[in-house]
Short mmCIF file of C-alpha atoms in Angstrom, two decimals:
data_model
loop_
_atom_site.label_atom_id
_atom_site.label_comp_id
_atom_site.label_asym_id
_atom_site.label_seq_id
_atom_site.Cartn_x
_atom_site.Cartn_y
_atom_site.Cartn_z
CA MET A 807 10.12 -15.12 -11.21
CA ASP A 808 10.33 -13.19 -8.01
CA VAL A 809 14.09 -12.70 -8.22
CA SER A 810 13.86 -11.08 -11.64
CA THR A 811 11.37 -8.48 -10.45
CA GLY A 812 14.03 -7.19 -8.09
CA ASP A 813 12.60 -7.79 -4.67
CA ILE A 814 9.17 -6.18 -4.94
CA ASP A 815 8.22 -8.05 -1.80
CA ALA A 816 10.76 -6.11 0.27
CA PRO A 817 9.26 -3.84 2.88
CA HIS A 818 8.43 -0.36 1.74
CA SER A 819 11.20 1.82 3.14
CA MET A 820 12.19 5.38 2.61
CA GLY A 821 15.86 5.63 1.72
CA THR A 822 15.50 9.31 2.32
CA THR A 823 17.19 12.49 3.18
CA ILE A 824 15.40 14.58 5.80
CA ILE A 825 16.56 17.90 7.24
CA GLY A 826 15.28 20.35 9.84
CA VAL A 827 16.90 23.76 10.37
CA THR A 828 16.05 26.61 12.74
CA TYR A 829 16.42 30.20 11.66
CA ASN A 830 15.74 33.60 13.10
CA GLY A 831 11.98 33.37 13.61
CA GLY A 832 11.01 29.79 12.73
CA VAL A 833 12.08 26.49 11.22
CA VAL A 834 12.51 25.04 7.74
CA LEU A 835 11.94 21.32 7.17
CA GLY A 836 13.12 19.64 3.97
CA ALA A 837 12.99 16.17 2.43
CA ASP A 838 13.48 14.29 -0.83
CA SER A 839 10.57 12.30 -2.31
CA ARG A 840 11.74 8.76 -3.03
CA THR A 841 10.11 5.68 -1.48
CA SER A 842 11.73 2.40 -2.45
CA THR A 843 10.84 -1.29 -2.11
CA GLY A 844 14.18 -3.04 -2.52
CA MET A 845 15.64 -1.76 -5.78
CA TYR A 846 12.36 -0.43 -7.21
CA VAL A 847 11.15 3.11 -6.65
CA ALA A 848 7.59 2.59 -5.48
CA ASN A 849 6.74 6.29 -5.27
CA ARG A 850 8.89 8.98 -6.87
CA ALA A 851 6.87 11.89 -5.53
CA SER A 852 6.02 10.99 -1.96
CA ASP A 853 5.49 13.56 0.76
CA LYS A 854 7.63 12.76 3.77
CA ILE A 855 6.78 15.91 5.73
CA THR A 856 3.50 15.23 7.49
CA LYS A 857 1.39 17.57 9.53
CA LEU A 858 0.88 16.80 13.20
CA THR A 859 -0.85 20.05 14.13
CA ASP A 860 -1.18 23.45 12.47
CA ASN A 861 2.14 24.51 13.89
CA VAL A 862 4.11 21.24 14.18
CA TYR A 863 5.29 19.07 11.29
CA LEU A 864 7.17 15.77 11.21
CA CYS A 865 9.78 14.46 8.73
CA ARG A 866 9.66 10.68 8.35
CA SER A 867 12.43 8.25 7.42
CA GLY A 868 13.02 4.50 7.71
CA SER A 869 10.18 2.04 7.36
CA ALA A 870 7.26 3.76 5.61
CA ALA A 871 4.60 1.75 7.43
CA ASP A 872 6.10 2.35 10.89
CA SER A 873 6.56 6.08 10.40
CA GLN A 874 3.04 6.53 8.98
CA ILE A 875 1.50 4.69 11.92
CA VAL A 876 3.55 6.65 14.48
CA SER A 877 2.57 9.95 12.88
CA ASP A 878 -1.11 8.92 12.84
CA TYR A 879 -1.04 8.03 16.55
CA VAL A 880 0.80 11.22 17.51
CA ARG A 881 -1.62 13.35 15.47
CA TYR A 882 -4.49 11.75 17.34
CA PHE A 883 -2.90 12.26 20.79
CA LEU A 884 -1.94 15.83 19.97
CA HIS A 885 -5.45 16.58 18.83
CA GLN A 886 -6.79 15.38 22.18
CA HIS A 887 -4.07 17.31 23.99
CA THR A 888 -4.94 20.53 22.12
CA ILE A 889 -8.60 20.16 23.07
CA GLN A 890 -7.72 19.53 26.71
CA LEU A 891 -5.17 22.34 26.85
CA GLY A 892 -7.39 24.85 25.07
CA GLN A 893 -4.56 26.28 22.97
CA PRO A 894 -2.13 25.07 20.30
CA SER A 895 0.28 22.50 21.69
CA THR A 896 3.99 23.24 21.99
CA VAL A 897 6.64 21.63 19.81
CA LYS A 898 8.22 20.13 22.93
CA VAL A 899 5.04 18.20 23.78
CA ALA A 900 4.71 16.90 20.23
CA ALA A 901 8.33 15.77 20.19
CA ASN A 902 7.98 14.03 23.54
CA LEU A 903 4.86 12.17 22.41
CA VAL A 904 6.79 10.92 19.40
CA ARG A 905 9.69 10.00 21.62
CA LEU A 906 7.49 7.98 24.00
CA LEU A 907 6.05 5.95 21.13
CA SER A 908 9.48 5.43 19.56
CA TYR A 909 11.22 4.46 22.78
CA ASN A 910 8.57 2.21 24.26
CA ASN A 911 8.23 0.27 21.00
CA LYS A 912 11.87 0.36 20.06
CA ASN A 913 12.05 -3.37 19.38
CA MET A 914 9.30 -3.24 16.81
CA LEU A 915 9.75 0.11 15.11
CA GLN A 916 12.37 1.14 12.62
CA THR A 917 11.92 4.81 11.97
CA GLY A 918 13.98 8.00 12.40
CA LEU A 919 12.00 11.22 12.74
CA ILE A 920 12.61 14.96 12.85
CA ILE A 921 9.99 17.18 14.47
CA GLY A 922 9.92 20.87 13.69
CA GLY A 923 7.50 23.61 14.58
CA TRP A 924 6.85 26.99 16.03
CA ASP A 925 5.07 27.91 19.26
CA LYS A 926 4.68 31.22 21.07
CA TYR A 927 6.75 30.22 24.12
CA GLU A 928 9.96 28.94 22.56
CA GLY A 929 9.71 30.08 18.95
CA GLY A 930 11.06 27.77 16.26
CA LYS A 931 12.42 24.43 17.52
CA ILE A 932 13.83 21.28 15.94
CA TYR A 933 13.89 17.92 17.71
CA GLY A 934 15.64 14.88 16.29
CA ILE A 935 14.39 11.42 17.28
CA PRO A 936 16.62 8.74 15.74
CA LEU A 937 16.18 4.95 15.82
CA GLY A 938 16.25 4.04 19.52
CA GLY A 939 13.94 6.77 20.74
CA THR A 940 16.47 9.35 21.97
CA ILE A 941 15.18 12.91 21.91
CA LEU A 942 17.65 15.64 21.00
CA GLU A 943 16.84 19.32 20.77
CA GLN A 944 19.15 20.73 18.13
CA PRO A 945 19.57 23.92 16.09
CA PHE A 946 19.57 21.71 13.00
CA ALA A 947 18.97 17.98 12.46
CA ILE A 948 19.58 15.61 9.56
CA GLY A 949 18.35 12.07 9.10
CA GLY A 950 17.88 9.22 6.66
CA SER A 951 20.39 7.36 4.53
CA GLY A 952 21.34 10.51 2.60
CA SER A 953 22.29 12.36 5.75
CA SER A 954 25.66 10.56 5.90
CA TYR A 955 26.80 12.75 3.04
CA LEU A 956 25.76 15.99 4.72
CA TYR A 957 27.53 16.00 8.08
CA GLY A 958 30.61 17.73 6.72
CA PHE A 959 28.53 20.10 4.62
CA PHE A 960 26.50 21.29 7.60
CA ASP A 961 29.55 21.66 9.82
CA GLN A 962 30.84 24.11 7.26
CA ALA A 963 27.72 25.82 5.99
CA TRP A 964 25.39 26.19 8.96
CA LYS A 965 25.45 29.35 11.01
CA GLU A 966 23.35 30.92 13.76
CA GLY A 967 20.73 33.55 13.02
CA MET A 968 20.09 32.97 9.32
CA THR A 969 17.21 34.65 7.54
CA GLN A 970 14.29 32.67 6.13
CA GLU A 971 15.66 32.81 2.55
CA GLU A 972 19.13 31.70 3.65
CA ALA A 973 17.70 28.78 5.62
CA GLU A 974 15.51 27.65 2.73
CA GLN A 975 18.40 27.88 0.27
CA LEU A 976 20.58 25.90 2.65
CA VAL A 977 17.99 23.14 2.98
CA VAL A 978 17.37 22.87 -0.77
CA LYS A 979 21.11 22.81 -1.49
CA ALA A 980 21.70 20.16 1.15
CA VAL A 981 18.90 17.84 -0.02
CA SER A 982 20.01 18.14 -3.64
CA LEU A 983 23.60 17.30 -2.65
CA ALA A 984 22.39 14.21 -0.84
CA ILE A 985 20.20 13.22 -3.80
CA ALA A 986 23.26 13.48 -6.07
CA ARG A 987 25.25 11.00 -3.98
CA ASP A 988 22.70 8.72 -2.29
CA GLY A 989 20.98 6.12 -4.46
CA ALA A 990 18.11 5.77 -2.05
CA SER A 991 17.20 9.46 -2.21
CA GLY A 992 15.78 11.16 -5.25
CA GLY A 993 12.83 12.77 -6.93
CA VAL A 994 11.83 16.29 -5.96
CA VAL A 995 12.68 18.44 -2.95
CA ARG A 996 9.84 19.49 -0.66
CA THR A 997 10.23 22.14 2.03
CA VAL A 998 7.92 23.36 4.75
CA THR A 999 8.58 26.67 6.50
CA ILE A 1000 6.89 27.24 9.86
CA ASN A 1001 6.93 30.58 11.68
CA SER A 1002 4.64 32.88 13.61
CA GLU A 1003 2.75 33.79 10.45
CA GLY A 1004 1.90 30.18 9.59
CA VAL A 1005 3.06 27.42 7.29
CA THR A 1006 4.38 27.63 3.71
CA ARG A 1007 4.93 24.57 1.54
CA LYS A 1008 7.38 24.76 -1.36
CA PHE A 1009 8.16 22.30 -4.11
CA TYR A 1010 11.37 22.12 -6.18
CA PRO A 1011 11.23 19.82 -9.21
CA CYS A 1012 14.43 18.37 -10.68
CA ASP A 1013 15.03 21.18 -13.16
CA LYS A 1014 14.96 23.83 -10.44
CA LEU A 1015 17.73 22.15 -8.45
CA PRO A 1016 21.41 23.08 -8.85
CA LEU A 1017 23.63 20.60 -10.72
CA TRP A 1018 26.68 19.17 -9.02
CA HIS A 1019 29.90 17.48 -10.10
CA GLU A 1020 29.44 15.52 -13.35
CA GLU A 1021 25.66 15.74 -13.30
CA LEU A 1022 24.04 16.12 -16.71
CA GLU A 1023 21.28 18.56 -17.63
CA PRO A 1024 17.84 16.93 -17.58
CA GLN A 1025 17.15 15.45 -21.00
CA ASN A 1026 13.99 14.31 -22.70
CA SER A 1027 15.77 11.49 -24.44
CA LEU A 1028 19.32 10.27 -24.84
CA LEU A 1029 18.71 10.32 -28.60
CA ASP A 1030 18.67 14.14 -28.40
CA ILE A 1031 22.14 14.17 -26.89
CA LEU A 1032 23.49 11.81 -29.53
CA SER A 1033 21.97 13.68 -32.47
CA ALA A 1034 23.20 17.02 -31.11
CA GLY A 1035 26.68 15.91 -32.09
CA ILE A 1036 28.38 16.35 -28.73
CA PRO A 1037 31.56 14.18 -28.87
CA ASP A 1038 31.04 12.18 -25.69
CA PRO A 1039 27.85 12.89 -23.72
CA MET A 1040 29.03 10.97 -20.66
CA VAL A 1041 31.97 13.32 -19.98
CA SER A 1042 31.12 16.87 -18.99
CA MET B 307 0.56 -25.64 35.18
CA ILE B 308 -1.10 -27.02 32.06
CA ARG B 309 -4.48 -25.79 33.23
CA GLU B 310 -3.08 -22.29 33.71
CA ALA B 311 -1.77 -22.31 30.17
CA MET B 312 -5.19 -23.30 28.86
CA GLU B 313 -6.97 -20.58 30.78
CA MET B 314 -4.94 -17.80 29.15
CA PRO B 315 -7.11 -15.57 26.99
CA PRO B 316 -6.48 -16.04 23.25
CA LYS B 317 -3.99 -13.47 21.96
CA GLY B 318 -4.63 -11.72 18.68
CA GLY B 319 -2.48 -12.17 15.59
CA PHE B 320 -0.82 -15.28 14.23
CA SER B 321 0.49 -18.15 16.31
CA PHE B 322 3.97 -19.10 15.14
CA ASP B 323 4.21 -22.10 17.51
CA LEU B 324 4.32 -24.69 14.77
CA CYS B 325 7.05 -23.07 12.66
CA LYS B 326 9.94 -25.14 14.04
CA ARG B 327 7.98 -28.37 13.65
CA ASN B 328 7.06 -27.42 10.07
CA ASP B 329 10.71 -26.80 9.22
CA MET B 330 11.60 -30.18 10.67
CA LEU B 331 8.91 -31.89 8.60
CA VAL B 332 10.09 -30.17 5.41
CA LYS B 333 13.66 -31.28 6.10
CA LYS B 334 12.40 -34.85 6.46
CA GLY B 335 10.96 -34.63 2.99
CA LEU B 336 7.30 -33.69 3.45
CA LYS B 337 6.11 -31.36 0.72
CA GLU B 338 4.75 -28.02 1.90
CA PRO B 339 1.22 -27.31 0.67
CA SER B 340 1.30 -24.60 -1.92
CA PHE B 341 -0.86 -21.53 -1.80
CA LEU B 342 -2.57 -19.58 -4.47
CA LYS B 343 -0.73 -16.38 -5.33
CA THR B 344 -1.93 -13.76 -7.71
CA GLY B 345 1.24 -12.91 -9.68
CA THR B 346 -0.67 -10.01 -11.07
CA THR B 347 -0.66 -6.72 -12.75
CA ILE B 348 -3.01 -4.25 -11.08
CA VAL B 349 -3.24 -0.58 -11.98
CA GLY B 350 -5.27 2.50 -11.22
CA LEU B 351 -5.41 5.97 -12.62
CA ILE B 352 -7.29 9.19 -12.01
CA PHE B 353 -8.92 10.73 -15.05
CA LYS B 354 -11.06 13.82 -15.56
CA ASP B 355 -14.26 12.57 -13.93
CA GLY B 356 -13.06 9.85 -11.56
CA VAL B 357 -10.97 6.73 -11.18
CA ILE B 358 -10.27 3.74 -13.45
CA LEU B 359 -8.98 0.48 -11.98
CA GLY B 360 -7.59 -2.37 -14.06
CA ALA B 361 -6.35 -5.89 -13.41
CA ASP B 362 -5.31 -9.04 -15.22
CA THR B 363 -7.09 -12.34 -14.47
CA ARG B 364 -4.42 -15.00 -13.87
CA ALA B 365 -4.05 -16.74 -10.51
CA THR B 366 -0.89 -18.85 -10.13
CA GLU B 367 0.21 -21.61 -7.82
CA GLY B 368 3.96 -21.81 -8.27
CA PRO B 369 4.48 -22.42 -11.99
CA ILE B 370 0.90 -23.53 -12.67
CA VAL B 371 -1.95 -21.29 -13.68
CA ALA B 372 -4.64 -22.27 -11.20
CA ASP B 373 -7.34 -19.93 -12.45
CA LYS B 374 -7.35 -18.43 -15.93
CA ASN B 375 -10.12 -15.99 -15.24
CA CYS B 376 -10.21 -14.89 -11.63
CA GLU B 377 -11.57 -11.59 -10.36
CA LYS B 378 -9.05 -9.29 -8.81
CA ILE B 379 -11.14 -6.15 -8.59
CA HIS B 380 -13.02 -6.45 -5.32
CA TYR B 381 -16.04 -4.54 -4.13
CA MET B 382 -15.56 -2.41 -1.03
CA ALA B 383 -18.48 0.03 -1.21
CA PRO B 384 -20.81 1.14 -4.02
CA ASN B 385 -18.35 3.93 -4.82
CA ILE B 386 -15.07 2.23 -3.85
CA TYR B 387 -13.29 -0.73 -5.44
CA CYS B 388 -9.99 -2.36 -4.57
CA CYS B 389 -7.58 -4.41 -6.72
CA GLY B 390 -5.54 -7.02 -4.88
CA ALA B 391 -2.15 -8.61 -5.49
CA GLY B 392 -0.47 -11.17 -3.27
CA THR B 393 -1.99 -14.26 -1.74
CA ALA B 394 -5.48 -14.67 -3.21
CA ALA B 395 -7.00 -15.75 0.05
CA ASP B 396 -5.59 -12.74 1.85
CA THR B 397 -6.72 -10.11 -0.62
CA GLU B 398 -10.23 -11.51 -0.71
CA ALA B 399 -10.47 -12.03 2.98
CA VAL B 400 -9.16 -8.57 3.73
CA THR B 401 -11.47 -6.85 1.26
CA GLY B 402 -14.35 -9.13 2.18
CA THR B 403 -15.77 -10.90 -0.88
CA HIS B 404 -17.85 -13.82 0.26
CA ASN B 405 -17.56 -15.37 -3.18
CA PHE B 406 -18.13 -19.10 -2.98
CA CYS B 407 -16.00 -19.54 -6.08
CA SER B 408 -13.10 -17.86 -4.33
CA LEU B 409 -13.48 -20.13 -1.30
CA SER B 410 -13.47 -23.27 -3.40
CA ARG B 411 -10.55 -21.93 -5.40
CA CYS B 412 -8.54 -21.40 -2.22
CA ASN B 413 -9.42 -24.88 -1.00
CA GLN B 414 -8.65 -26.55 -4.29
CA HIS B 415 -5.13 -27.74 -3.74
CA VAL B 416 -4.91 -27.44 0.00
CA PRO B 417 -6.97 -30.02 1.90
CA PHE B 418 -8.30 -28.68 5.14
CA TYR B 419 -6.22 -30.86 7.44
CA PHE B 420 -3.08 -29.36 5.93
CA ILE B 421 -4.26 -25.98 7.08
CA CYS B 422 -4.45 -27.22 10.62
CA LEU B 423 -1.01 -28.80 10.41
CA PHE B 424 0.75 -26.01 8.57
CA SER B 425 -0.48 -22.89 10.29
CA ALA B 426 1.26 -19.59 10.82
CA ASN B 427 3.58 -19.35 7.88
CA PHE B 428 0.74 -19.63 5.42
CA ILE B 429 -1.43 -16.66 5.67
CA LEU B 430 -4.87 -18.14 5.02
CA GLN B 431 -7.43 -15.66 6.13
CA TRP B 432 -10.80 -17.11 5.16
CA LEU B 433 -11.81 -17.06 8.84
CA PHE B 434 -11.84 -13.24 8.49
CA LEU B 435 -14.16 -12.98 5.47
CA ASP B 436 -16.18 -10.18 7.04
CA MET B 437 -13.49 -7.62 6.79
CA VAL B 438 -13.27 -4.16 5.51
CA SER B 439 -16.26 -4.07 3.18
CA SER B 440 -18.51 -5.25 6.00
CA GLN B 441 -16.95 -2.76 8.39
CA LEU B 442 -17.59 -0.04 5.82
CA LYS B 443 -21.21 -1.10 5.48
CA LEU B 444 -21.72 -0.92 9.22
CA HIS B 445 -20.07 2.47 9.23
CA ARG B 446 -22.49 3.61 6.52
CA TYR B 447 -25.40 2.50 8.67
CA HIS B 448 -23.98 4.28 11.71
CA THR B 449 -23.24 7.55 9.97
CA GLY B 450 -25.96 7.54 7.32
CA ARG B 451 -23.47 8.73 4.71
CA GLU B 452 -21.69 7.43 1.64
CA SER B 453 -18.32 5.80 2.50
CA ARG B 454 -15.16 7.79 1.90
CA VAL B 455 -12.05 6.32 0.32
CA VAL B 456 -9.84 7.45 3.20
CA THR B 457 -12.05 5.45 5.61
CA ALA B 458 -11.43 2.28 3.62
CA LEU B 459 -7.76 3.22 3.45
CA SER B 460 -7.42 3.59 7.23
CA LEU B 461 -9.24 0.32 7.91
CA LEU B 462 -7.11 -1.63 5.43
CA LYS B 463 -3.89 0.05 6.56
CA SER B 464 -4.39 -0.64 10.27
CA HIS B 465 -5.36 -4.28 9.64
CA LEU B 466 -2.28 -4.90 7.50
CA PHE B 467 0.05 -3.07 9.88
CA SER B 468 -1.14 -5.08 12.86
CA TYR B 469 -0.11 -8.25 11.01
CA GLN B 470 3.34 -6.76 10.35
CA GLY B 471 3.49 -7.77 6.69
CA TYR B 472 2.49 -11.43 7.19
CA VAL B 473 -0.84 -10.81 5.46
CA SER B 474 0.60 -10.72 1.99
CA ALA B 475 -1.83 -8.32 0.35
CA ALA B 476 -0.75 -5.43 -1.87
CA LEU B 477 -3.74 -3.32 -2.86
CA VAL B 478 -4.71 -0.54 -5.21
CA LEU B 479 -7.71 1.24 -3.72
CA GLY B 480 -9.73 3.69 -5.77
CA GLY B 481 -13.04 5.43 -5.49
CA VAL B 482 -15.02 8.64 -5.78
CA ASP B 483 -16.68 10.22 -2.77
CA VAL B 484 -17.95 13.67 -1.79
CA THR B 485 -14.39 15.00 -1.59
CA GLY B 486 -13.55 13.86 -5.13
CA PRO B 487 -11.72 10.98 -6.81
CA HIS B 488 -8.96 9.24 -4.83
CA LEU B 489 -6.38 6.59 -5.64
CA HIS B 490 -4.15 4.90 -3.08
CA THR B 491 -1.70 2.03 -2.96
CA ILE B 492 -1.39 -0.09 0.18
CA TYR B 493 1.63 -2.31 0.84
CA PRO B 494 1.66 -5.53 2.92
CA HIS B 495 3.39 -3.80 5.83
CA GLY B 496 0.68 -1.17 6.06
CA SER B 497 2.27 1.83 4.36
CA THR B 498 0.23 3.81 1.87
CA ASP B 499 0.87 6.23 -0.98
CA THR B 500 -1.55 8.60 -2.66
CA LEU B 501 -0.90 8.93 -6.36
CA PRO B 502 -2.51 10.04 -9.63
CA PHE B 503 -1.53 6.72 -11.26
CA ALA B 504 -0.33 3.54 -9.62
CA THR B 505 0.66 -0.03 -10.42
CA MET B 506 1.23 -3.04 -8.15
CA GLY B 507 2.08 -6.72 -8.45
CA SER B 508 4.77 -8.63 -10.33
CA GLY B 509 3.80 -6.90 -13.59
CA SER B 510 3.95 -3.44 -12.03
CA LEU B 511 7.22 -2.49 -13.71
CA ALA B 512 5.87 -3.27 -17.17
CA ALA B 513 2.62 -1.39 -16.48
CA MET B 514 4.40 1.56 -14.88
CA ALA B 515 6.57 1.94 -17.97
CA VAL B 516 3.38 2.45 -20.02
CA PHE B 517 1.93 4.90 -17.51
CA GLU B 518 5.09 6.95 -17.13
CA SER B 519 5.34 7.48 -20.87
CA LYS B 520 1.67 8.08 -21.68
CA TYR B 521 -0.13 9.43 -18.64
CA ARG B 522 -1.24 13.04 -18.47
CA GLU B 523 -3.74 14.91 -16.35
CA GLY B 524 -7.32 15.35 -17.54
CA LEU B 525 -7.71 12.21 -19.62
CA THR B 526 -11.20 11.46 -20.93
CA ARG B 527 -12.97 8.22 -20.05
CA ASP B 528 -12.14 6.48 -23.33
CA GLU B 529 -8.51 7.60 -23.26
CA GLY B 530 -8.23 6.42 -19.67
CA VAL B 531 -9.73 3.01 -20.38
CA LYS B 532 -7.45 2.63 -23.39
CA LEU B 533 -4.38 3.55 -21.34
CA VAL B 534 -5.30 1.18 -18.52
CA SER B 535 -5.90 -1.65 -21.01
CA GLU B 536 -2.51 -0.94 -22.57
CA ALA B 537 -0.79 -1.04 -19.19
CA ILE B 538 -2.45 -4.31 -18.20
CA CYS B 539 -1.65 -5.84 -21.59
CA SER B 540 1.95 -4.82 -21.09
CA GLY B 541 1.90 -6.75 -17.82
CA ILE B 542 0.08 -9.71 -19.38
CA PHE B 543 2.54 -10.13 -22.22
CA ASN B 544 5.79 -9.24 -20.46
CA ASP B 545 5.28 -10.74 -16.99
CA LEU B 546 5.01 -14.48 -16.42
CA GLY B 547 2.90 -14.04 -13.32
CA SER B 548 0.17 -12.14 -15.17
CA GLY B 549 -1.94 -13.25 -18.07
CA SER B 550 -5.31 -13.99 -19.63
CA ASN B 551 -7.81 -11.16 -19.75
CA VAL B 552 -8.19 -7.51 -18.79
CA ASP B 553 -10.77 -6.42 -16.19
CA ILE B 554 -11.63 -2.74 -15.88
CA CYS B 555 -13.69 -0.80 -13.38
CA VAL B 556 -14.63 2.84 -14.06
CA ILE B 557 -15.86 4.80 -11.04
CA THR B 558 -17.29 8.29 -11.37
CA GLN B 559 -19.39 10.50 -9.14
CA GLY B 560 -22.55 8.57 -8.42
CA GLU B 561 -21.96 5.64 -10.76
CA LYS B 562 -19.61 2.77 -11.50
CA GLU B 563 -19.09 0.45 -14.45
CA TYR B 564 -17.53 -2.94 -13.88
CA LEU B 565 -16.24 -4.12 -17.27
CA ARG B 566 -15.49 -7.76 -16.56
CA ASN B 567 -13.26 -9.19 -19.30
CA HIS B 568 -13.15 -5.89 -21.15
CA MET B 569 -10.41 -7.31 -23.38
CA LEU B 570 -9.68 -10.91 -24.23
CA PRO B 571 -6.25 -10.82 -25.83
CA ASN B 572 -5.56 -14.52 -25.16
CA PRO B 573 -8.34 -16.48 -26.86
CA ARG B 574 -8.20 -20.24 -27.02
CA THR B 575 -7.29 -20.94 -30.62
CA TYR B 576 -6.87 -24.73 -30.78
CA ILE B 577 -9.82 -27.00 -30.12
CA SER B 578 -9.30 -30.70 -30.76
CA GLU B 579 -11.54 -32.15 -33.48
CA LYS B 580 -11.87 -35.41 -31.60
CA GLY B 581 -13.67 -33.64 -28.79
CA TYR B 582 -13.03 -33.71 -25.07
CA SER B 583 -15.67 -36.15 -23.82
CA PHE B 584 -14.79 -39.55 -22.44
CA SER B 585 -15.98 -42.64 -24.33
CA LYS B 586 -18.56 -44.83 -22.65
CA LYS B 587 -16.97 -48.08 -21.43
CA THR B 588 -19.76 -49.79 -19.48
CA GLU B 589 -23.34 -50.54 -20.42
CA VAL B 590 -26.14 -49.17 -18.24
CA LEU B 591 -28.31 -52.11 -17.04
CA ARG B 592 -30.73 -50.44 -14.64
CA THR B 593 -31.57 -46.87 -13.53
CA LYS B 594 -33.22 -46.16 -10.16
CA ILE B 595 -33.84 -42.66 -8.84
CA THR B 596 -34.43 -42.27 -5.09
CA PRO B 597 -35.60 -38.83 -4.02
CA LEU B 598 -33.80 -37.68 -0.88
CA ARG B 599 -36.52 -35.26 0.05
CA GLU B 600 -40.12 -36.39 -0.02
CA MET B 601 -42.85 -34.00 -0.96
CA VAL B 602 -45.46 -34.02 1.77
CA GLU B 603 -48.88 -32.47 1.15
CA VAL B 604 -50.47 -30.67 4.05
CA ILE B 605 -54.26 -30.56 3.94
CA GLU B 606 -55.69 -27.49 5.60
CA GLY B 607 -58.93 -28.00 7.31
CA GLY B 608 -60.42 -29.21 10.46
CA ASP B 609 -62.01 -27.01 13.04
CA ALA B 610 -60.44 -23.78 13.99
CA MET B 611 -59.60 -23.40 17.60
CA GLU B 612 -62.29 -21.69 19.54
CA GLU B 613 -62.49 -20.49 23.00
#
């Protein structure tokens, strides 16, 4: 009985593609929206970009439970830190808090995170914190199972000093490429742009995303394709 | 050295000390005690005025239906209810129903000494009956306010996370508070999702198929109840771990309606004409009734005490 339901008892993990990119004046964070338990998609519209403070956001990947708990703890510590400091915390502090939790509990946690934010001292910054708890300050960071398919793409497409529109387009294109090739990523693309003016959240449903090699147009029903009289719907 | 070991303060969480010995016993041929699992289809959806939760009523123990009409929609707060899938003991203990029926149901096939012998692997939580609903009640007393769904969510989530998935409870939590209607799913490892419609349990795929094709925003109460019933029926008829009847709970601002056995799509159709009573074999010779408690009459009177 359990085998036929396809492993619903598997831990809730986020296959995921997460991306963080700096541009001239801020950062853009992007993620897909698929959360899977084994072979079943538990949530097709999840939000993997969580707020830590008004100016720092976190992209989560790996075990859903672990990353949610880590983000809750860091939000709590950062809140205390902001009160004690008397001003908004820096992205560096947020990233280091995440790193301390990840590193000191490395045997028990299984989560890769990307922190992105803007502060008045350093501007837009991206920090990648993969599985073991390493902290890496990078101009762009990618993570999650879908990121394997994006290393070459970013080597070719990323450049210094992009504008906000260019950075957002790059992120959306990259996430949709990963969704096309990675089974564990899917759903919609969410982006968060953080700069000196504040935070903007954007949402790209499936029909707004570009189509790649051999991908079909979104259809309401396969019966429509068949009745439309196209010779072989499976070949573009 | 032994005394030092005994003086150590008790650590929280489960003790897995007996796991190796249990494995050895099973290899020798001893049968593991089974535990009551709720195969289950549980669903929730948000409609125009609030939240509707639905559940089937079958509790299974391996291939046997242990309870044909169990309650899976648990009370958390007057405005918050929680459906539970997974080990029956866990979901009840975590959400905190002190139902005597549930206790006896958990004990049914598992004599108490087996619990002592086979600890750890079997997540039997009835020692923690005062869980989240009691914590929420205390919180209401402390704050003087109606409980919020996110409070219940945080309490459940942190409890389940601290047990790292060994408390096998998958929950659909729904309620209406001052901030509006909320619906969340909570997984055994402690992760949560916030959704407009959700399904959990072994019948979740069947129920989700119904929701994905028919759900839309702004359903009325009757449409919502009908859709939830349809989803649960889909689980009942297409999933072996779910069955019997449909329970529904409608929660709106300021009021809730618990529709126990809202639908009974599996009535008992065959009843033997011969009857189900046992024939009398022995003749009664003498009847003697001995009261265990004697009624004692106290006569008031006498002099009152005076100084």
